[in-house]
Coordinates of C-alpha atoms in Angstrom, one line a residue:
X1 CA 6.7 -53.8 -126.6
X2 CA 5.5 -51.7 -123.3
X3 CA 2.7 -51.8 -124.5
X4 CA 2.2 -55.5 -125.2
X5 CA 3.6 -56.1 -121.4
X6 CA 1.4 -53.6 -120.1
X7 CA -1.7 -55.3 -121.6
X8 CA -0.9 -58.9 -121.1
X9 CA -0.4 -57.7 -117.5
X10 CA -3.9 -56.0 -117.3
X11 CA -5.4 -59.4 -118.8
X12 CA -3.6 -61.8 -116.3
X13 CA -4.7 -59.4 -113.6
X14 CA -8.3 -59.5 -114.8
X15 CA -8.3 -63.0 -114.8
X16 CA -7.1 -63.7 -111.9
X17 CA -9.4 -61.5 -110.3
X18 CA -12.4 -63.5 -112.2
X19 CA -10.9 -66.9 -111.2
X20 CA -10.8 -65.2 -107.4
X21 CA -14.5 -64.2 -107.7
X22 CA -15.8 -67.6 -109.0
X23 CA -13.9 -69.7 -106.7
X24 CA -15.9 -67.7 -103.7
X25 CA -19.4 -68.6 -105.2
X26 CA -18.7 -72.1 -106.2
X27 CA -18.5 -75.6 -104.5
X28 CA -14.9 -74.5 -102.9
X29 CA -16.3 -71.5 -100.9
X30 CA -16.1 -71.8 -97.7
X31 CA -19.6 -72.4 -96.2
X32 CA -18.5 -73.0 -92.2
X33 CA -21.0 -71.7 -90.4
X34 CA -19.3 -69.4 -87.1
X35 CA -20.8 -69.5 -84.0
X36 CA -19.9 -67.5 -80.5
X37 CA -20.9 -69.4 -77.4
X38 CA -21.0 -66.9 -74.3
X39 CA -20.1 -69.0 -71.1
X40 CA -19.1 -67.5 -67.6
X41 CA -15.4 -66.2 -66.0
X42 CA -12.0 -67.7 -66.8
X43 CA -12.3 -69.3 -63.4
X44 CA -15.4 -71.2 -63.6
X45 CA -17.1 -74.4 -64.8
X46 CA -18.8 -72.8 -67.5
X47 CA -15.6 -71.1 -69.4
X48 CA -13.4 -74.5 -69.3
X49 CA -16.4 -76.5 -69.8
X50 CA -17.7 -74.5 -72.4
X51 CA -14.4 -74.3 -74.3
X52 CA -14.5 -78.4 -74.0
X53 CA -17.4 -78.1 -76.1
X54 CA -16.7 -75.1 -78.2
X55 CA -13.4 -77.2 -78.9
X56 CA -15.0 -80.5 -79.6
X57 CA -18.1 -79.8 -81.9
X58 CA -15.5 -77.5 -84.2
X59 CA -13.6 -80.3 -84.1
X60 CA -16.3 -83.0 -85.0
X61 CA -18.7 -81.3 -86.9
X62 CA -18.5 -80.4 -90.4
X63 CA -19.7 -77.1 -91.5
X64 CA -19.4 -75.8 -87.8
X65 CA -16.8 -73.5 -85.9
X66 CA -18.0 -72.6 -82.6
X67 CA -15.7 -70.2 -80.7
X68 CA -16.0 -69.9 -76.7
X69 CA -15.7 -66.5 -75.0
X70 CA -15.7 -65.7 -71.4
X71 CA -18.8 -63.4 -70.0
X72 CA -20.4 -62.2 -66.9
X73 CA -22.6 -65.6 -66.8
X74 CA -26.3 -66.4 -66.4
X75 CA -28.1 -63.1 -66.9
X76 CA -25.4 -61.6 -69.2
X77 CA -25.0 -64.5 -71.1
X78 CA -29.0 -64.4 -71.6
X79 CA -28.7 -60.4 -73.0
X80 CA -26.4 -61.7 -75.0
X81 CA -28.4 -64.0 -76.7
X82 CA -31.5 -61.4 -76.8
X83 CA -29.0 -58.5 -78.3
X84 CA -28.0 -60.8 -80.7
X85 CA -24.2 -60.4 -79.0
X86 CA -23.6 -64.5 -79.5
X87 CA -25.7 -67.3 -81.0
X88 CA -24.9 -69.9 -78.2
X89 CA -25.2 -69.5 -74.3
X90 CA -24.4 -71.6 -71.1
X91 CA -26.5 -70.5 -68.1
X92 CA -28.6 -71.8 -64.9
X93 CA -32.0 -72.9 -66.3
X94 CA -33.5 -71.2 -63.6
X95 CA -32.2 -68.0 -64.9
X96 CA -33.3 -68.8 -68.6
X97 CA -36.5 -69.2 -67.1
X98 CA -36.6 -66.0 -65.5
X99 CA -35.0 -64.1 -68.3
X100 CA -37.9 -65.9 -70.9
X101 CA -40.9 -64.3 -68.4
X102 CA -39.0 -61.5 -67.3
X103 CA -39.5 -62.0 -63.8
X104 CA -37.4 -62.0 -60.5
X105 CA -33.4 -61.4 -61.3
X106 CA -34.7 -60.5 -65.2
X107 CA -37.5 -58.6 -64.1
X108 CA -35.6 -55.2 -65.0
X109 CA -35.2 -56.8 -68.5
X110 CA -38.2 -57.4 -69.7
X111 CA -40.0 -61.0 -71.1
X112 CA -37.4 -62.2 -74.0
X113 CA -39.7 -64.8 -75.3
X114 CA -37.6 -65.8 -78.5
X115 CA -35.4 -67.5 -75.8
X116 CA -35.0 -71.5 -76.7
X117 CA -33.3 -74.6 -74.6
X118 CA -31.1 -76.6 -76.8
X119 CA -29.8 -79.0 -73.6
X120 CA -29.5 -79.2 -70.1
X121 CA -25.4 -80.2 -69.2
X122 CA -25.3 -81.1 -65.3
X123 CA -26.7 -80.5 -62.1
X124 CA -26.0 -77.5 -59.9
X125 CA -27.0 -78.3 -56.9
X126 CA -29.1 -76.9 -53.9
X127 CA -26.5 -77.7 -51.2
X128 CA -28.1 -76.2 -47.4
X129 CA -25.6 -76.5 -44.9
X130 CA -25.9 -75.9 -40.9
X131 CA -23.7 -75.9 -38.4
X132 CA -23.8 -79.2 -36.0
X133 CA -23.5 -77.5 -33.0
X134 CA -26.8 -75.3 -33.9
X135 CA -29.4 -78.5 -34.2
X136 CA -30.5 -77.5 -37.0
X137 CA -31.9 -80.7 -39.0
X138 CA -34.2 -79.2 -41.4
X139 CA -34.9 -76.2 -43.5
X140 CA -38.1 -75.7 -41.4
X141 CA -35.7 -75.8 -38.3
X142 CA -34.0 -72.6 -39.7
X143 CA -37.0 -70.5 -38.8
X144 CA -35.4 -67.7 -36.2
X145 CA -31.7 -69.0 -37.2
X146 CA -28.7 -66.8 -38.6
X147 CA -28.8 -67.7 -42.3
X148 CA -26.3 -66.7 -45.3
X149 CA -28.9 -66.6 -48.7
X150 CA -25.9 -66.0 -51.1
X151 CA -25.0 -63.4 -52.4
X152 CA -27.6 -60.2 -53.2
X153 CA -29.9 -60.4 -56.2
X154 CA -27.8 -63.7 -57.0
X155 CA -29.9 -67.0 -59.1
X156 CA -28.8 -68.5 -55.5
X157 CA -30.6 -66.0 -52.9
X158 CA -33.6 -66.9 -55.4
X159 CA -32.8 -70.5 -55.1
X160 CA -33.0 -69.8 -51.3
X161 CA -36.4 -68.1 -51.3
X162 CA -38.4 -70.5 -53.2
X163 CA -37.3 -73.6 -51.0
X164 CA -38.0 -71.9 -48.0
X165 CA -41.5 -70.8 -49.8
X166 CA -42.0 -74.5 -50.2
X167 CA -41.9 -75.0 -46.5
X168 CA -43.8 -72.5 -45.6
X169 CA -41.3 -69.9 -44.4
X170 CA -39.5 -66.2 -45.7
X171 CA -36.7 -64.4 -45.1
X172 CA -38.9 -62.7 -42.6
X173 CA -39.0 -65.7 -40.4
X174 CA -35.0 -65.9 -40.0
X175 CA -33.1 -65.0 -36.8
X176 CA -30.8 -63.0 -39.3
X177 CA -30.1 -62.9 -42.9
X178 CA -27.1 -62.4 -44.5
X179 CA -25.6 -62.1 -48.3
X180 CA -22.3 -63.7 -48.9
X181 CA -20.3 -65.4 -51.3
X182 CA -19.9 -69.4 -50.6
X183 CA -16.5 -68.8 -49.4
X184 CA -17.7 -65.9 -47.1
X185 CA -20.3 -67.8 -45.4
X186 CA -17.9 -70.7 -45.0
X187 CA -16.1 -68.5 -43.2
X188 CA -18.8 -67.0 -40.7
X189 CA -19.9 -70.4 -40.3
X190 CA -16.7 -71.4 -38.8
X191 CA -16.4 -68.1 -36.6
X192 CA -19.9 -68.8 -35.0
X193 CA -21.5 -65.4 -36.8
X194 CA -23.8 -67.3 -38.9
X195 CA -25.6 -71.1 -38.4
X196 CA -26.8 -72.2 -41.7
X197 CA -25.9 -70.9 -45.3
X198 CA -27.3 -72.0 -49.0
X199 CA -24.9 -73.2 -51.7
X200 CA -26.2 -73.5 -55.1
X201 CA -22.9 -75.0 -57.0
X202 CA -21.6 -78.0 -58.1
X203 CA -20.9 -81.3 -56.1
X204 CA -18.7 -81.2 -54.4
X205 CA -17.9 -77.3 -53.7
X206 CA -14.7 -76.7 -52.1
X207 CA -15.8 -73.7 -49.7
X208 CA -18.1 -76.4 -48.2
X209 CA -15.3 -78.9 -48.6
X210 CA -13.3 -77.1 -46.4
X211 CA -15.3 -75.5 -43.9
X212 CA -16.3 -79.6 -43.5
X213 CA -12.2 -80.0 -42.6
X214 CA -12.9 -77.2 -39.8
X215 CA -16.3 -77.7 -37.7
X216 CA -18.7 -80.6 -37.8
X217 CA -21.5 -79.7 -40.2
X218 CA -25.2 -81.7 -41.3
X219 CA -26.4 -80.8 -44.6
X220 CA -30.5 -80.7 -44.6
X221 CA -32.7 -82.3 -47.3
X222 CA -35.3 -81.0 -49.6
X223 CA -37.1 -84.0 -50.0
X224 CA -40.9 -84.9 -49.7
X225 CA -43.9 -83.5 -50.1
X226 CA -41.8 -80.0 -49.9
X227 CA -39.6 -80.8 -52.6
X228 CA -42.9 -81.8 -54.3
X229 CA -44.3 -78.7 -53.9
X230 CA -41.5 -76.8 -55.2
X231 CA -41.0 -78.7 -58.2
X232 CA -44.8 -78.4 -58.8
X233 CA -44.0 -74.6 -58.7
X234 CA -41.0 -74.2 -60.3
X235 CA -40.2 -76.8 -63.0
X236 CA -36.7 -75.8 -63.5
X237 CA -35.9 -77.6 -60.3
X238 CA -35.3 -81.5 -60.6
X239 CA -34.3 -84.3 -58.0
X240 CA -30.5 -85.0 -56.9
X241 CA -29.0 -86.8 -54.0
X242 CA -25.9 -85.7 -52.6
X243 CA -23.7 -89.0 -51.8
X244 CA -22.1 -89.9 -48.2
X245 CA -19.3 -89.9 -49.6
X246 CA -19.1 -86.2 -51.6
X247 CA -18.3 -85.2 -47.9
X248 CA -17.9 -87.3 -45.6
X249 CA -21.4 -86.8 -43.7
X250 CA -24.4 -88.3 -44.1
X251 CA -25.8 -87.5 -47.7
X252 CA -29.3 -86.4 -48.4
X253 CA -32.2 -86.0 -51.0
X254 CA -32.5 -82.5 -52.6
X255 CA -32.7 -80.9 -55.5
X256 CA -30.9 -79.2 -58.2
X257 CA -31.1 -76.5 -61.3
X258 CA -29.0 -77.2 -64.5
X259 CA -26.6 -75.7 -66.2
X260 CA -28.4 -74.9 -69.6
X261 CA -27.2 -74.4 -73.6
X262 CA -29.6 -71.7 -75.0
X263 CA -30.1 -70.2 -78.2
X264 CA -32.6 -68.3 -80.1
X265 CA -35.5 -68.8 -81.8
X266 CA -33.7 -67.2 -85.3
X267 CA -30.8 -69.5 -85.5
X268 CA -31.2 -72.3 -87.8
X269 CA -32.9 -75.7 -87.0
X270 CA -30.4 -77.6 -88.8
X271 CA -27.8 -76.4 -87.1
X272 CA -29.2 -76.7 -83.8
X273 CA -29.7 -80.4 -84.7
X274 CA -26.7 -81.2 -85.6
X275 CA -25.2 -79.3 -82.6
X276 CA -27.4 -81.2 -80.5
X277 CA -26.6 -84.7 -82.1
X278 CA -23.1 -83.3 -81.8
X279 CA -23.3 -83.0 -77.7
X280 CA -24.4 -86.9 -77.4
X281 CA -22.6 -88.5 -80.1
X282 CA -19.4 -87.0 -78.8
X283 CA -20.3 -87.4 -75.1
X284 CA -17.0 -89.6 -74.7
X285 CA -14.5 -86.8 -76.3
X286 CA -16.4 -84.3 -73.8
X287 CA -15.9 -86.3 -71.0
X288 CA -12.3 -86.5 -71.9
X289 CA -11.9 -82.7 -71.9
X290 CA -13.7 -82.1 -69.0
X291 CA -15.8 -83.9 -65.8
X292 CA -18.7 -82.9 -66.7
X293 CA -19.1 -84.6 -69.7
X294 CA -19.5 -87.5 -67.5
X295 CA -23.2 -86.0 -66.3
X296 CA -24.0 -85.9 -70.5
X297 CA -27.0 -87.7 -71.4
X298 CA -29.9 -87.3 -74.1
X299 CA -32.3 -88.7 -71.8
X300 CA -31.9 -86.1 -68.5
X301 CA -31.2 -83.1 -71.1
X302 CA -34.5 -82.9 -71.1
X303 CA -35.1 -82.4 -67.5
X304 CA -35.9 -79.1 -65.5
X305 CA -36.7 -77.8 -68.8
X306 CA -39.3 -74.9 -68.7
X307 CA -38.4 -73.0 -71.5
X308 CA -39.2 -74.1 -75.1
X309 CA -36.7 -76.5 -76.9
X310 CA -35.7 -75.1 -80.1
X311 CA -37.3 -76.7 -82.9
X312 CA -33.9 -78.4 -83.6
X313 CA -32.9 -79.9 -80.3
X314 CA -36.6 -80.9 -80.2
X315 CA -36.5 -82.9 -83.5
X316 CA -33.0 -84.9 -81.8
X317 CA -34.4 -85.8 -79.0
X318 CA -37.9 -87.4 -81.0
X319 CA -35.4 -89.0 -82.8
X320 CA -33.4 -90.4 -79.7
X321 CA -37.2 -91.4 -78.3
X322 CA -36.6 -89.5 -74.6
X323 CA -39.0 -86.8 -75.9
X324 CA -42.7 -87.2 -77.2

């Protein structure tokens, strides 16, 4: 009788480890495809926006699980991608640009050509702020002034380079330069120690929010033939106009880099189109998450693009006729 217990056991336990095998290889197995999206700090844009999206497309998408982690940003989030640390990356389209020709902030990295753009998200915006009292009403006026470029080695020191390139100046040709943080500079603006600082951020920014609540301040254009120029130089930059009424001053013309999704070349097309697809036909449920979501559109996703679309995104937007 042992026996016959033992053995009827052995069979029920072989068959249910038969029935375990064949339900992993047939039509019930689970075929979700699991994708990390690097992003930026717990504090930022990038983390809650990304997580909006991360959220969302799991959400909508069949087939799709897309987990959102926090990271050092831009040129992290770009290693990332080219270590093959995460399949999906938010970063400044500036930065992607860099990091795909290994040049200026990327340079020490090398070219990482099998970079791809799936989308551009929203506008961060090249905000140049003086001090009233200074008289400062242009960037060419800043020539022999007491600038803040951002922060050192930062996408927005960078930023600040290649406008001031466009009209005709350096960082040789300023009074003084320093590197800060937005707040920083916000707060050497107020005490007199600096006259003009660059923001590259959102719109509005609260450091220059509040240092507008302290002192009386004039935010300069980059408009014209200069902004011309630097488009014509750098095509990661596109057009933006900051409204009278995002401070309370007189708005202005100027221009703007985007906050990117990125991939690589390797990960599937059909996924990247229906990840793209995704983004627009669930541009409402983003916009309920987050802000942002409001600045999501198929046709200026393809803006201030310079790096190559992935084959996927590419095919959406054919389909969505905003790309030839």
């Amino acid at each position: 009788m042992k026996k016959i217990i033992t053995v009827s056991l052995l069979v029920l336990l072989f068959a249910t480890l038969l029935i375990g095998c064949g339900s992993g290889g047939g039509q019930g197995a689970d075929q979700t495809k699991r994708l990390l999206m690097v992003t930026g700090g717990t504090s930022g844009t990038y983390y809650a926006y990304g997580g909006v999206i991360a959220s969302t497309l799991s959400e909508k998408l069949a087939g799709i699980e897309i987990t959102a982690n926090t990271s050092g940003a831009s040129a992290a989030n770009a290693r990332a991608l080219k270590n093959n640390e995460a399949e999906l990356a938010i970063l400044q389209n500036d930065v992607l640009d860099y990091a795909y020709n290994g040049t200026v902030v990327m340079s020490g990295d090398g070219a990482m050509p099998m970079l791809r753009t799936i989308a551009t998200l929203y506008p961060e915006v090249i905000q140049v702020v003086a001090t009233k009292n200074s008289g400062i009403k242009s960037v060419a006026d800043l020539k022999g002034k007491r600038v803040c470029v951002g922060d050192a080695g930062s996408g927005t020191e960078a930023n600040a380079r290649q406008v001031m390139e466009a009209y005709g100046l350096s960082f040789d040709d300023l009074g003084k330069v320093e590197n800060l943080s937005f707040g920083d500079a916000a707060t050497a603006m107020q005490n007199g120690t600096i006259d003009a600082s660059f923001t590259t951020a959102g719109v509005p920014n609260p450091a220059i929010t509040e240092l507008n609540s302290a002192i009386d301040i004039v935010i300069l254009p980059v408009s014209g033939a200069e902004a011309d120029k630097l488009i014509a130089s750098y095509p990661f930059y596109s057009r933006y106009t900051i409204k009278d009424s995002d401070y309370g001053v007189p708005g202005v013309d100027t221009v703007a880099i985007l906050a990117t999704i990125a991939c690589t070349e390797g990960l599937d097309a059909d996924i990247v189109y229906t990840i793209t697809k995704g983004l627009f036909e669930n541009q409402a449920a983003l916009a309920a998450g987050h802000a942002k979501g409001n600045e999501l559109s198929a046709k200026s996703a393809v803006q201030g693009v310079s790096v190559p679309f992935h084959p996927g995104a590419e095919k959406y937007y054919k389909e969505a006729g905003v790309l030839n």
